[in-house]
Coordinates of C-alpha atoms and ligand atoms in Angstrom, one line a residue:
M306 CA 55.4 -50.1 -12.4
A307 CA 53.6 -50.1 -16.2
A308 CA 50.6 -48.2 -14.8
Q309 CA 52.4 -45.3 -12.8
L310 CA 54.7 -44.7 -16.5
P311 CA 53.8 -41.5 -18.6
I312 CA 51.7 -42.1 -21.8
P313 CA 54.2 -42.1 -24.6
L314 CA 54.7 -39.2 -27.0
Y315 CA 56.7 -40.1 -30.0
T316 CA 58.3 -38.1 -33.2
T317 CA 59.5 -40.8 -35.0
L318 CA 57.5 -44.5 -35.7
A319 CA 60.6 -46.2 -35.3
D320 CA 61.0 -45.7 -31.6
A321 CA 56.7 -46.6 -30.8
F322 CA 57.0 -49.9 -32.5
P323 CA 59.5 -53.2 -31.5
T324 CA 60.9 -53.7 -35.1
S325 CA 61.9 -51.3 -38.0
D326 CA 59.3 -53.8 -40.3
I327 CA 56.1 -53.5 -38.3
A328 CA 57.0 -49.4 -37.8
L329 CA 57.5 -49.3 -41.8
K330 CA 53.7 -50.9 -42.1
H331 CA 52.4 -48.4 -39.9
A332 CA 54.3 -45.4 -41.2
A333 CA 52.4 -46.2 -44.3
R334 CA 48.8 -45.6 -42.8
F335 CA 49.9 -43.1 -40.5
N336 CA 51.1 -41.3 -43.8
D337 CA 47.9 -41.9 -45.4
L338 CA 45.8 -40.7 -42.5
A339 CA 47.9 -37.5 -42.3
Q340 CA 47.3 -36.4 -45.9
E341 CA 43.6 -37.4 -46.0
F342 CA 43.1 -35.1 -42.7
E343 CA 45.0 -32.4 -45.1
H344 CA 42.9 -33.1 -47.9
R345 CA 39.4 -32.9 -45.8
F346 CA 40.4 -29.9 -43.5
G347 CA 42.8 -27.7 -45.4
H348 CA 45.4 -28.1 -42.6
K349 CA 48.0 -30.6 -41.4
P350 CA 47.1 -32.8 -38.3
T351 CA 49.2 -32.1 -35.4
Y352 CA 49.0 -35.3 -33.6
I353 CA 47.9 -39.0 -34.5
A354 CA 46.9 -40.8 -31.6
R355 CA 46.9 -44.8 -31.7
A356 CA 45.2 -47.4 -29.8
P357 CA 45.4 -51.2 -30.7
G358 CA 42.3 -53.5 -29.9
R359 CA 43.1 -56.6 -27.6
V360 CA 42.5 -60.2 -27.5
N361 CA 41.7 -61.9 -24.1
L362 CA 43.9 -64.9 -23.9
I363 CA 41.9 -66.1 -20.6
G364 CA 40.0 -64.5 -18.1
E365 CA 36.5 -63.9 -19.6
H366 CA 33.5 -61.7 -17.7
I367 CA 35.4 -61.7 -14.5
D368 CA 36.9 -58.2 -14.8
Y369 CA 33.8 -56.6 -13.5
A370 CA 33.7 -59.1 -10.7
L371 CA 37.5 -57.4 -9.7
F372 CA 39.3 -60.8 -11.0
G373 CA 42.6 -60.8 -12.5
V374 CA 42.2 -61.3 -16.4
F375 CA 45.0 -62.6 -19.3
P376 CA 45.2 -60.4 -22.1
T377 CA 47.3 -58.9 -25.0
A378 CA 47.0 -55.7 -27.4
I379 CA 47.0 -56.8 -31.0
E380 CA 48.7 -55.1 -33.8
Q381 CA 45.2 -54.0 -35.0
D382 CA 44.6 -50.4 -34.0
I383 CA 42.4 -47.6 -34.4
I384 CA 44.4 -44.2 -35.2
I385 CA 42.8 -40.7 -34.9
A386 CA 44.8 -37.8 -36.8
C387 CA 44.1 -34.4 -34.9
A388 CA 44.5 -30.5 -34.9
P389 CA 42.9 -27.5 -33.6
H390 CA 40.4 -26.5 -36.1
E391 CA 42.0 -23.1 -38.1
P392 CA 41.0 -20.1 -37.5
S393 CA 40.2 -20.9 -33.8
T394 CA 37.3 -18.5 -33.9
R395 CA 34.5 -21.7 -33.3
D396 CA 32.8 -22.1 -30.3
P397 CA 34.9 -23.3 -27.7
G398 CA 35.5 -27.5 -27.9
H399 CA 33.3 -27.6 -31.0
V400 CA 34.5 -30.9 -32.7
N401 CA 34.5 -31.6 -36.6
A402 CA 35.0 -35.6 -36.4
H403 CA 35.3 -37.4 -39.8
N404 CA 35.9 -41.0 -40.8
V405 CA 37.8 -42.2 -43.5
T406 CA 34.9 -45.3 -43.9
P407 CA 32.6 -43.7 -45.9
K408 CA 29.7 -45.1 -44.1
Y409 CA 30.3 -43.4 -41.3
V410 CA 29.1 -39.8 -42.0
P411 CA 30.7 -36.7 -40.9
Q412 CA 29.4 -35.1 -37.3
S413 CA 30.1 -31.7 -35.8
F414 CA 29.2 -31.4 -32.2
T415 CA 30.2 -28.7 -29.2
P416 CA 29.7 -29.6 -25.9
M417 CA 27.6 -27.8 -23.4
L418 CA 28.3 -26.6 -19.7
R419 CA 25.0 -27.8 -17.8
R420 CA 24.2 -27.1 -14.2
R421 CA 23.7 -30.4 -12.7
A422 CA 20.0 -30.9 -11.4
D423 CA 19.5 -29.2 -7.8
S424 CA 19.0 -32.5 -5.9
I425 CA 22.1 -34.1 -7.7
A426 CA 24.3 -31.4 -6.9
K427 CA 23.6 -31.1 -3.2
Q428 CA 24.3 -34.5 -2.7
E429 CA 27.6 -34.7 -5.0
K430 CA 28.7 -31.6 -3.8
Q431 CA 28.6 -32.5 -0.1
E432 CA 30.5 -35.8 -1.0
E433 CA 33.0 -33.6 -2.9
E434 CA 33.7 -31.0 -0.2
E435 CA 33.9 -34.0 2.3
Q436 CA 37.0 -35.5 0.5
G437 CA 38.2 -31.8 0.0
N438 CA 37.8 -31.4 -3.6
L439 CA 36.4 -28.3 -5.5
Y440 CA 32.8 -28.7 -6.5
L441 CA 31.5 -26.8 -9.5
E442 CA 28.0 -26.9 -10.2
S443 CA 28.0 -27.3 -13.5
D444 CA 29.6 -30.5 -15.9
W445 CA 30.2 -31.0 -19.9
H446 CA 27.5 -32.5 -21.8
L447 CA 27.8 -34.2 -25.3
D448 CA 24.4 -36.0 -26.6
I449 CA 25.1 -39.5 -26.7
D450 CA 22.2 -41.5 -28.3
K451 CA 22.5 -44.9 -26.0
R452 CA 19.6 -46.4 -28.1
E453 CA 22.0 -47.2 -31.4
L454 CA 25.3 -47.8 -32.1
R455 CA 26.8 -44.8 -33.7
W456 CA 30.1 -44.1 -34.8
E457 CA 30.7 -40.8 -33.1
S458 CA 29.3 -41.7 -29.9
Y459 CA 32.7 -43.4 -29.0
V460 CA 34.9 -40.1 -30.0
K461 CA 32.1 -38.4 -27.7
A462 CA 32.5 -40.7 -24.9
G463 CA 36.8 -40.2 -25.1
Y464 CA 36.0 -36.2 -24.9
Y465 CA 33.7 -36.3 -22.0
G466 CA 36.5 -37.6 -19.6
V467 CA 39.0 -34.9 -21.0
L468 CA 36.5 -32.3 -20.7
N469 CA 35.5 -33.2 -17.1
N470 CA 38.9 -33.9 -15.8
Y471 CA 40.7 -31.1 -17.4
F472 CA 38.1 -28.2 -18.2
S473 CA 35.9 -28.7 -14.9
A474 CA 37.0 -25.0 -14.1
S475 CA 36.3 -23.7 -17.8
S476 CA 33.2 -21.2 -16.1
T477 CA 35.2 -19.4 -14.0
S478 CA 38.8 -19.6 -15.3
G479 CA 38.7 -18.6 -19.0
V480 CA 40.4 -21.8 -19.9
H481 CA 38.6 -23.6 -22.7
P482 CA 39.0 -26.3 -24.5
K483 CA 39.8 -25.9 -28.3
P484 CA 38.0 -26.6 -31.5
A485 CA 39.3 -29.2 -33.2
D486 CA 39.2 -31.3 -36.4
I487 CA 39.5 -35.2 -36.1
L488 CA 40.0 -37.8 -38.5
V489 CA 39.3 -41.5 -37.8
T490 CA 40.4 -44.7 -39.2
G491 CA 41.4 -48.6 -38.0
N492 CA 41.5 -52.1 -38.4
V493 CA 40.0 -53.3 -35.5
P494 CA 37.2 -55.2 -36.5
P495 CA 34.2 -54.0 -34.7
G496 CA 31.8 -56.6 -32.9
S497 CA 34.2 -59.3 -32.6
G498 CA 35.6 -59.0 -29.4
V499 CA 38.8 -57.9 -30.0
S500 CA 38.0 -54.2 -28.5
S501 CA 37.5 -52.0 -31.2
S502 CA 34.9 -50.1 -28.7
A503 CA 37.7 -49.6 -26.4
A504 CA 40.7 -48.6 -28.9
M505 CA 37.9 -46.2 -30.1
V506 CA 37.5 -44.7 -26.7
V507 CA 41.2 -44.6 -25.7
A508 CA 42.6 -43.5 -29.2
S509 CA 39.5 -40.3 -28.8
T510 CA 40.3 -39.7 -25.2
L511 CA 44.1 -39.1 -26.2
A512 CA 43.4 -37.4 -29.5
F513 CA 41.5 -34.9 -27.3
L514 CA 44.4 -34.8 -24.5
A515 CA 46.9 -33.9 -27.3
V516 CA 45.1 -31.2 -29.2
N517 CA 44.6 -29.5 -25.7
G518 CA 48.3 -29.9 -24.8
K519 CA 47.5 -32.0 -21.9
L520 CA 50.2 -34.1 -22.8
E521 CA 52.9 -32.1 -23.0
Q522 CA 51.8 -30.5 -19.6
Q523 CA 54.1 -31.2 -16.6
G524 CA 52.6 -32.0 -13.4
N525 CA 49.0 -33.0 -14.6
G526 CA 49.4 -36.2 -13.0
L527 CA 48.2 -37.8 -16.4
T528 CA 50.0 -41.6 -16.3
K529 CA 49.0 -44.7 -18.2
G530 CA 46.8 -45.7 -15.4
K531 CA 45.1 -42.6 -14.9
L532 CA 44.1 -42.6 -18.6
V533 CA 42.9 -46.4 -18.1
S534 CA 40.7 -44.8 -15.3
M535 CA 39.4 -42.0 -17.4
A536 CA 39.0 -44.4 -20.4
V537 CA 36.8 -47.2 -18.5
E538 CA 34.7 -44.1 -17.5
N539 CA 34.1 -42.9 -20.8
E540 CA 33.1 -46.2 -21.9
K541 CA 30.3 -46.3 -19.7
R542 CA 28.8 -42.8 -21.3
V543 CA 28.1 -45.4 -24.2
G544 CA 25.8 -47.6 -22.1
V545 CA 28.0 -50.6 -21.6
N546 CA 29.2 -50.9 -17.6
S547 CA 32.6 -52.8 -18.8
G548 CA 35.1 -54.1 -16.3
G549 CA 38.6 -52.6 -17.1
M550 CA 40.4 -55.2 -19.1
D551 CA 40.2 -53.6 -22.7
Q552 CA 41.0 -50.2 -21.8
A553 CA 43.8 -51.6 -19.4
A554 CA 45.4 -53.9 -22.3
S555 CA 45.1 -51.4 -25.0
I556 CA 47.1 -48.7 -22.9
L557 CA 49.2 -51.1 -20.8
G558 CA 50.2 -53.4 -23.9
T559 CA 53.8 -54.3 -24.5
A560 CA 55.2 -56.1 -27.4
N561 CA 56.0 -59.4 -26.6
S562 CA 54.5 -60.0 -23.1
A563 CA 51.0 -60.7 -22.1
L564 CA 49.6 -58.9 -19.2
Y565 CA 48.3 -59.9 -16.0
I566 CA 45.7 -57.3 -15.5
S567 CA 44.3 -57.6 -11.6
F568 CA 41.8 -54.8 -10.6
Y569 CA 41.7 -55.4 -6.7
P570 CA 42.8 -53.7 -4.4
S571 CA 43.8 -51.3 -7.1
L572 CA 44.8 -51.8 -10.8
A573 CA 48.0 -53.4 -11.3
A574 CA 49.7 -54.8 -14.3
E575 CA 52.7 -57.4 -14.7
L576 CA 54.0 -58.3 -17.7
V577 CA 54.1 -62.3 -18.5
T578 CA 56.7 -63.8 -21.1
L579 CA 54.6 -66.4 -23.3
P580 CA 56.5 -69.8 -23.2
T581 CA 55.3 -69.9 -27.1
T582 CA 59.2 -69.5 -28.2
I583 CA 61.5 -72.4 -27.5
P584 CA 63.9 -71.6 -24.9
G585 CA 67.3 -70.0 -25.6
T586 CA 65.9 -69.6 -29.1
K587 CA 64.1 -66.8 -30.9
E588 CA 62.0 -69.7 -32.6
E589 CA 58.4 -69.5 -32.3
E590 CA 57.0 -72.9 -31.1
A591 CA 53.2 -71.7 -30.6
V592 CA 51.1 -68.8 -31.6
F593 CA 47.3 -67.5 -30.9
V594 CA 45.3 -67.5 -34.0
I595 CA 42.2 -65.3 -34.0
T596 CA 39.3 -66.2 -35.7
N597 CA 36.5 -64.3 -36.1
S598 CA 32.7 -66.1 -36.2
L599 CA 31.6 -63.1 -37.9
V600 CA 28.5 -63.1 -35.9
V601 CA 28.4 -59.7 -35.1
S602 CA 27.3 -59.1 -31.5
D603 CA 26.0 -55.5 -30.8
K604 CA 27.0 -55.0 -26.7
V605 CA 25.4 -51.9 -26.9
V606 CA 21.6 -53.3 -28.3
G607 CA 21.7 -56.3 -26.3
A608 CA 23.2 -55.4 -22.9
K609 CA 20.1 -55.8 -20.6
T610 CA 19.6 -59.4 -21.6
R611 CA 23.3 -60.0 -21.9
Y612 CA 26.3 -58.1 -20.6
N613 CA 24.9 -55.7 -18.1
L614 CA 22.6 -58.4 -17.1
R615 CA 25.9 -60.5 -16.0
V616 CA 27.2 -57.9 -14.3
V617 CA 24.1 -57.4 -11.9
E618 CA 23.6 -61.3 -11.6
T619 CA 27.2 -61.5 -10.2
L620 CA 26.8 -58.4 -7.9
L621 CA 23.6 -60.3 -6.5
A622 CA 25.6 -63.6 -6.1
A623 CA 28.3 -61.6 -3.9
R624 CA 25.5 -59.8 -1.6
L625 CA 23.8 -63.4 -1.0
L626 CA 27.4 -64.9 -0.6
A627 CA 28.0 -62.0 1.6
I628 CA 24.9 -62.2 4.0
H629 CA 26.1 -66.5 3.8
L630 CA 29.1 -65.3 5.7
S631 CA 27.5 -63.0 8.1
L632 CA 30.2 -60.3 7.1
P633 CA 29.9 -57.2 9.4
A634 CA 28.2 -53.9 8.4
S635 CA 31.9 -52.4 8.1
F636 CA 32.8 -54.6 5.3
Y637 CA 29.8 -53.3 3.1
E638 CA 30.9 -49.6 3.9
S639 CA 34.6 -50.4 3.0
T640 CA 33.9 -52.0 -0.6
V641 CA 35.3 -50.3 -4.1
T642 CA 31.0 -49.2 -4.6
P643 CA 30.2 -48.8 -0.8
N644 CA 27.2 -51.2 0.0
R645 CA 27.6 -52.9 -3.3
P646 CA 30.2 -55.6 -3.0
T647 CA 31.9 -57.6 -5.7
L648 CA 32.3 -61.4 -6.0
R649 CA 36.2 -60.6 -5.4
E650 CA 35.8 -58.4 -2.1
V651 CA 33.7 -61.4 -0.8
V652 CA 36.1 -63.8 -1.7
S653 CA 38.7 -61.6 -0.2
A654 CA 36.6 -61.4 3.0
F655 CA 36.1 -64.9 3.1
I656 CA 40.0 -65.6 2.8
L657 CA 40.5 -63.1 5.9
Q658 CA 38.4 -64.6 7.7
Y659 CA 39.6 -68.3 6.9
Y660 CA 43.5 -67.5 7.4
S661 CA 43.1 -65.7 10.6
G662 CA 47.1 -64.4 10.0
A663 CA 46.1 -63.0 6.2
T664 CA 46.1 -59.4 5.4
E665 CA 45.2 -57.4 2.4
P666 CA 46.2 -57.2 -0.3
V667 CA 45.5 -61.2 0.1
P668 CA 48.8 -63.3 -1.1
E669 CA 48.3 -64.9 -4.6
K670 CA 49.0 -68.1 -3.1
E671 CA 46.5 -67.8 -0.7
L672 CA 44.1 -66.3 -3.3
E673 CA 44.0 -69.9 -4.9
N674 CA 43.3 -71.8 -2.0
G675 CA 40.7 -69.7 -1.1
L676 CA 39.0 -69.5 -4.1
E677 CA 39.2 -73.8 -4.5
M678 CA 37.6 -73.6 -0.8
F679 CA 34.8 -70.8 -2.0
L680 CA 33.7 -73.0 -4.5
D681 CA 32.2 -75.3 -2.5
M682 CA 30.1 -72.5 -0.8
V683 CA 28.7 -71.3 -4.1
E684 CA 26.4 -74.3 -4.1
V685 CA 24.4 -72.2 -1.7
L686 CA 23.3 -69.9 -4.4
K687 CA 21.1 -73.0 -6.2
G688 CA 17.7 -71.9 -6.8
E689 CA 16.7 -74.6 -5.0
T690 CA 18.6 -74.2 -2.3
V691 CA 18.1 -70.6 -1.8
R692 CA 14.1 -71.0 -2.0
E693 CA 14.3 -74.2 0.5
A694 CA 16.0 -71.9 3.2
M695 CA 13.7 -68.7 2.5
G696 CA 11.0 -71.1 2.3
F697 CA 9.3 -70.2 -0.9
P698 CA 8.0 -72.4 -3.2
Q699 CA 9.7 -74.4 -6.0
P700 CA 9.3 -73.6 -9.5
E701 CA 7.2 -76.4 -11.7
D702 CA 10.7 -76.7 -13.3
E703 CA 12.6 -78.5 -10.9
S704 CA 15.6 -78.3 -12.8
E705 CA 15.6 -74.4 -13.1
Q706 CA 18.8 -72.9 -10.5
G707 CA 17.6 -69.5 -11.4
L708 CA 16.1 -67.1 -8.9
K709 CA 13.3 -64.3 -9.6
I710 CA 13.9 -60.6 -8.5
E711 CA 11.4 -61.1 -5.8
E712 CA 13.3 -63.6 -3.9
I713 CA 16.7 -62.4 -4.5
I714 CA 15.3 -59.2 -2.7
K715 CA 13.5 -61.1 0.3
A716 CA 17.1 -62.8 0.3
S717 CA 19.0 -59.8 0.4
G718 CA 17.9 -58.4 3.9
M719 CA 17.2 -54.7 2.1
D720 CA 14.2 -53.1 1.8
E721 CA 12.7 -53.3 -2.0
A722 CA 13.4 -49.5 -2.2
T723 CA 16.6 -49.9 -1.4
F724 CA 17.2 -52.7 -3.1
R725 CA 16.2 -51.4 -6.6
E726 CA 18.3 -48.1 -5.8
V727 CA 21.6 -49.9 -5.2
Y728 CA 21.1 -52.7 -8.2
L729 CA 18.8 -51.6 -10.7
S730 CA 18.7 -47.8 -11.0
W731 CA 21.8 -47.6 -12.8
V732 CA 21.3 -50.0 -15.1
D733 CA 18.5 -51.6 -17.7
V734 CA 18.1 -55.4 -17.5
E735 CA 15.6 -57.9 -18.4
A736 CA 15.4 -61.5 -16.8
T737 CA 12.8 -63.6 -15.4
Y738 CA 15.4 -66.1 -13.5
F739 CA 18.6 -64.7 -12.6
Q740 CA 21.4 -67.4 -12.8
L741 CA 23.4 -66.3 -9.8
Y742 CA 24.8 -69.8 -9.3
K743 CA 26.0 -70.5 -12.9
R744 CA 27.5 -67.1 -13.1
T745 CA 29.4 -67.3 -9.9
R746 CA 30.5 -71.0 -10.8
H747 CA 32.1 -69.7 -14.2
I748 CA 33.5 -66.7 -12.6
I749 CA 35.4 -68.5 -9.5
T750 CA 36.3 -71.4 -11.7
E751 CA 37.5 -69.2 -14.4
S752 CA 39.3 -67.0 -11.9
L753 CA 41.4 -70.3 -11.0
R754 CA 42.2 -71.0 -14.3
V755 CA 43.7 -67.8 -15.4
L756 CA 46.1 -68.0 -12.2
E757 CA 47.1 -71.5 -13.3
F758 CA 47.5 -70.1 -16.8
R759 CA 50.0 -67.1 -15.4
D760 CA 51.7 -69.8 -13.0
L761 CA 52.6 -71.8 -15.9
C762 CA 53.9 -69.0 -18.0
L763 CA 56.0 -67.7 -14.8
A764 CA 57.3 -70.9 -14.7
A765 CA 58.5 -71.7 -17.8
S766 CA 60.0 -68.5 -18.3
N767 CA 62.0 -69.0 -14.8
A768 CA 62.9 -72.5 -15.5
P769 CA 66.4 -72.5 -17.1
S770 CA 65.5 -75.6 -19.3
S771 CA 66.3 -75.5 -23.0
G772 CA 64.3 -77.3 -25.7
S773 CA 60.6 -77.5 -26.5
N774 CA 57.9 -76.0 -24.0
I775 CA 55.4 -78.5 -25.6
S776 CA 53.7 -79.7 -22.5
T777 CA 53.6 -76.2 -20.7
L778 CA 51.5 -75.3 -24.3
E779 CA 49.3 -78.3 -24.1
A780 CA 48.6 -77.6 -20.4
L781 CA 48.0 -74.1 -21.5
G782 CA 45.7 -75.1 -24.1
S783 CA 43.4 -77.3 -21.9
L784 CA 42.9 -74.3 -19.4
M785 CA 41.5 -72.7 -22.6
N786 CA 39.1 -75.7 -23.6
G787 CA 37.9 -75.4 -20.3
S788 CA 37.2 -71.7 -20.3
Q789 CA 35.1 -72.2 -23.1
E790 CA 33.4 -75.1 -22.3
S791 CA 32.5 -72.7 -19.3
C792 CA 31.6 -69.9 -21.2
S793 CA 29.1 -71.9 -23.1
K794 CA 27.3 -73.7 -20.3
L795 CA 27.8 -71.5 -16.9
Y796 CA 28.0 -68.3 -18.3
E797 CA 26.0 -68.7 -21.5
C798 CA 27.9 -66.1 -23.4
S799 CA 28.9 -68.4 -26.2
C800 CA 26.4 -69.0 -29.5
P801 CA 26.4 -72.1 -31.6
E802 CA 28.8 -70.4 -34.5
L803 CA 31.5 -69.8 -31.7
D804 CA 31.0 -73.4 -30.0
Q805 CA 31.2 -75.1 -33.4
L806 CA 34.1 -72.8 -34.8
T807 CA 36.3 -73.6 -31.1
R808 CA 35.8 -77.4 -31.9
I809 CA 36.8 -76.9 -35.6
C810 CA 40.0 -74.9 -34.4
R811 CA 40.6 -77.5 -32.1
E812 CA 39.9 -80.6 -34.7
S813 CA 42.4 -78.6 -37.1
G814 CA 45.2 -79.1 -34.6
A815 CA 44.7 -76.1 -32.0
L816 CA 46.0 -77.0 -28.6
G817 CA 43.1 -75.2 -26.8
S818 CA 40.4 -73.0 -28.5
R819 CA 37.8 -70.0 -26.9
L820 CA 36.0 -67.5 -27.3
S821 CA 37.6 -63.8 -26.4
G822 CA 36.0 -60.5 -25.5
A823 CA 32.3 -60.9 -24.3
G824 CA 30.9 -63.5 -26.4
W825 CA 27.5 -64.3 -28.3
G826 CA 29.8 -63.7 -31.3
G827 CA 32.7 -62.2 -32.4
C828 CA 36.3 -63.8 -32.0
A829 CA 37.6 -67.1 -30.7
V830 CA 41.7 -67.5 -29.8
S831 CA 43.3 -70.4 -30.6
L832 CA 46.8 -71.7 -29.6
V833 CA 48.6 -73.6 -32.3
P834 CA 51.7 -75.3 -32.8
A835 CA 54.2 -73.0 -35.4
S836 CA 54.8 -75.8 -37.4
E837 CA 50.8 -76.3 -38.0
V838 CA 49.7 -72.9 -38.7
T839 CA 49.3 -72.6 -42.3
T840 CA 47.7 -76.5 -42.3
F841 CA 45.1 -75.0 -39.5
I842 CA 44.3 -71.7 -41.5
Q843 CA 43.4 -73.6 -44.4
S844 CA 41.6 -76.2 -42.5
V845 CA 39.5 -73.8 -40.6
K846 CA 38.8 -71.5 -43.5
E847 CA 37.5 -74.5 -45.4
R848 CA 35.7 -76.3 -42.4
Y849 CA 33.6 -73.5 -40.8
P850 CA 30.5 -72.6 -42.4
G851 CA 30.5 -69.2 -42.3
Y852 CA 33.9 -68.6 -44.2
Q853 CA 32.4 -70.3 -47.0
G854 CA 32.0 -68.2 -50.5
L855 CA 34.5 -65.2 -49.0
S856 CA 36.9 -63.5 -50.9
E857 CA 40.5 -64.2 -50.0
E858 CA 41.1 -60.7 -48.9
K859 CA 37.8 -61.2 -46.5
L860 CA 38.9 -64.3 -45.4
N861 CA 42.4 -63.3 -44.2
E862 CA 40.9 -60.4 -42.3
A863 CA 38.6 -63.2 -40.7
I864 CA 41.7 -65.3 -39.8
F865 CA 44.9 -64.4 -38.5
A866 CA 47.8 -65.1 -36.1
T867 CA 48.8 -62.3 -33.6
R868 CA 51.4 -61.6 -31.5
P869 CA 51.4 -59.5 -28.4
A870 CA 51.5 -55.9 -29.5
S871 CA 53.0 -52.5 -28.3
G872 CA 49.9 -50.4 -26.5
A873 CA 48.5 -46.6 -26.8
F874 CA 50.3 -43.8 -28.2
V875 CA 50.6 -40.5 -29.4
Y876 CA 52.8 -39.3 -32.1
K877 CA 53.5 -36.0 -32.6
L878 CA 53.9 -34.9 -36.2
T879 CA 56.6 -32.4 -36.6
E880 CA 57.3 -30.3 -39.8
Ligands
LIG725 P1 34.6 -56.7 -25.5 O1 33.4 -57.3 -26.0 O2 35.6 -57.6 -26.2 O3 34.7 -56.0 -25.7 C1 33.9 -56.7 -22.7 C2 34.0 -56.1 -21.5 C3 35.3 -56.5 -20.9 C4 35.3 -57.7 -20.3 C5 34.7 -58.7 -21.4 C6 34.5 -60.2 -21.4 C7 33.5 -53.9 -22.9 C8 34.1 -52.5 -23.3 N1 34.2 -54.8 -22.1 O4 34.9 -57.0 -23.9 O5 35.4 -55.6 -20.1 O6 34.3 -57.8 -19.3 O7 33.5 -58.0 -22.2 O8 35.9 -60.9 -20.6 O9 32.6 -53.7 -22.3

């Protein structure tokens, strides 16, 4: 299974890419970066870490509710040249971080070992020791400014995981992180829903692993799966409580396949061949085209009313549904985060209760049927219904389906202090009405669309048919359109420009078009018949208002066809 594989370490780029054309194109960029590194730091880099961005074909905002998603890695990537600092007399772990883009000014920082606050240390110590782990009362600290978006925050975020996973014993063992020089560049457009942030964090994590010799050290349990978990934890340090899709796609991506990534009961990735070539030939029948709305969505700054609020809304919905199902105390104790179940876990519990014969992990087919039935139950989350059941007054606006936090607290069956501790202490969110019904309806229908999308792809690759896949492609396109509608109306994570852009894409010949990534701006992805790609691109360039007056170069960065690309790796430079 992909997650168990070791992290690829190459000494020849020809081994790292699927074709020699692609390898040659990247080789020129890798060379330029190595030369610029030598120019800036006066010595050669020893490694170049690479992590691609990703496009999510379908399955938006469901990864943090632990439902499976369907992304592919893309060719655009972040690359980081790195080497131990010479001479190595700097403080342990000191970093000189440069970025090829001049607006990102060079930064230097040194991690500090800090004793944990006694109150935290006591509780953590007990938890770790109960699990038989060694507990150290210090951890590494790097200042990350969460109030503004700083480029080096992503570098620091990647470094955190390496320090705390591999150097936690430094204070006692005398093994210190090496001082390092790093130089970053990349061509994943930032703030566009193709995961430049995950690509940065994954590449940074890999660079610090490489500089410290951890990739070549035997027996340290470093697999792609472990790297995904580290990268997810690392990205949280920048202030976004992301799911795991982006990091998993960037690390596990494979040329020519999409990934069905599931997170429950544990991370698993299945390679799925897309029916975009004509069976029995290498001829393309359809391609995915990315179009950037050019609305930059700043995930960190808008987190409390957008991304993080959605994460909390879905968790609150899960609690109310678990109460509705009268799930036993043992259920809450056994969830991935104890006492804070996710929607996926509630769905599983519902299926296990319904089909007495089923056991975990719930088989895919039963998951699909179970989700269909679960949809009916989601109705109980409507504001009106909850208020009626609890005897709360209805608001003046009778169409308001949301719930106030005080109402949710009462309906949660928890005392206020515990509720705030469990749901609100770790995240900053802001809303008058929490929209549990609409968000949950999106999550359940979107999860069903993902499963259907995957089934269609698997059926097409298993069917020994020859000739066109067009009806399958049309069905995939229609699922993508359904996803856009749901993101826009129920999850409210689209924006007028993305709604307009996806409509123009459909009118220009796409079989389906939808936003990709967190939304509120960023990119859309469209499925376009190969024979129509040129006219499609031309039409969108002419019709989307945001593209008017742009240079050809800027337009080509904003709209481009993409194919599933290889995942993250490290390139070792040899003399
Ligand atoms: P983007 O905005 O593409 O980075 C974010 C999350 C994903 C997922 C999508 C919505 C991060 C790093 N990534 O993607 O995990 O939840 O939104 O499907 O926050």
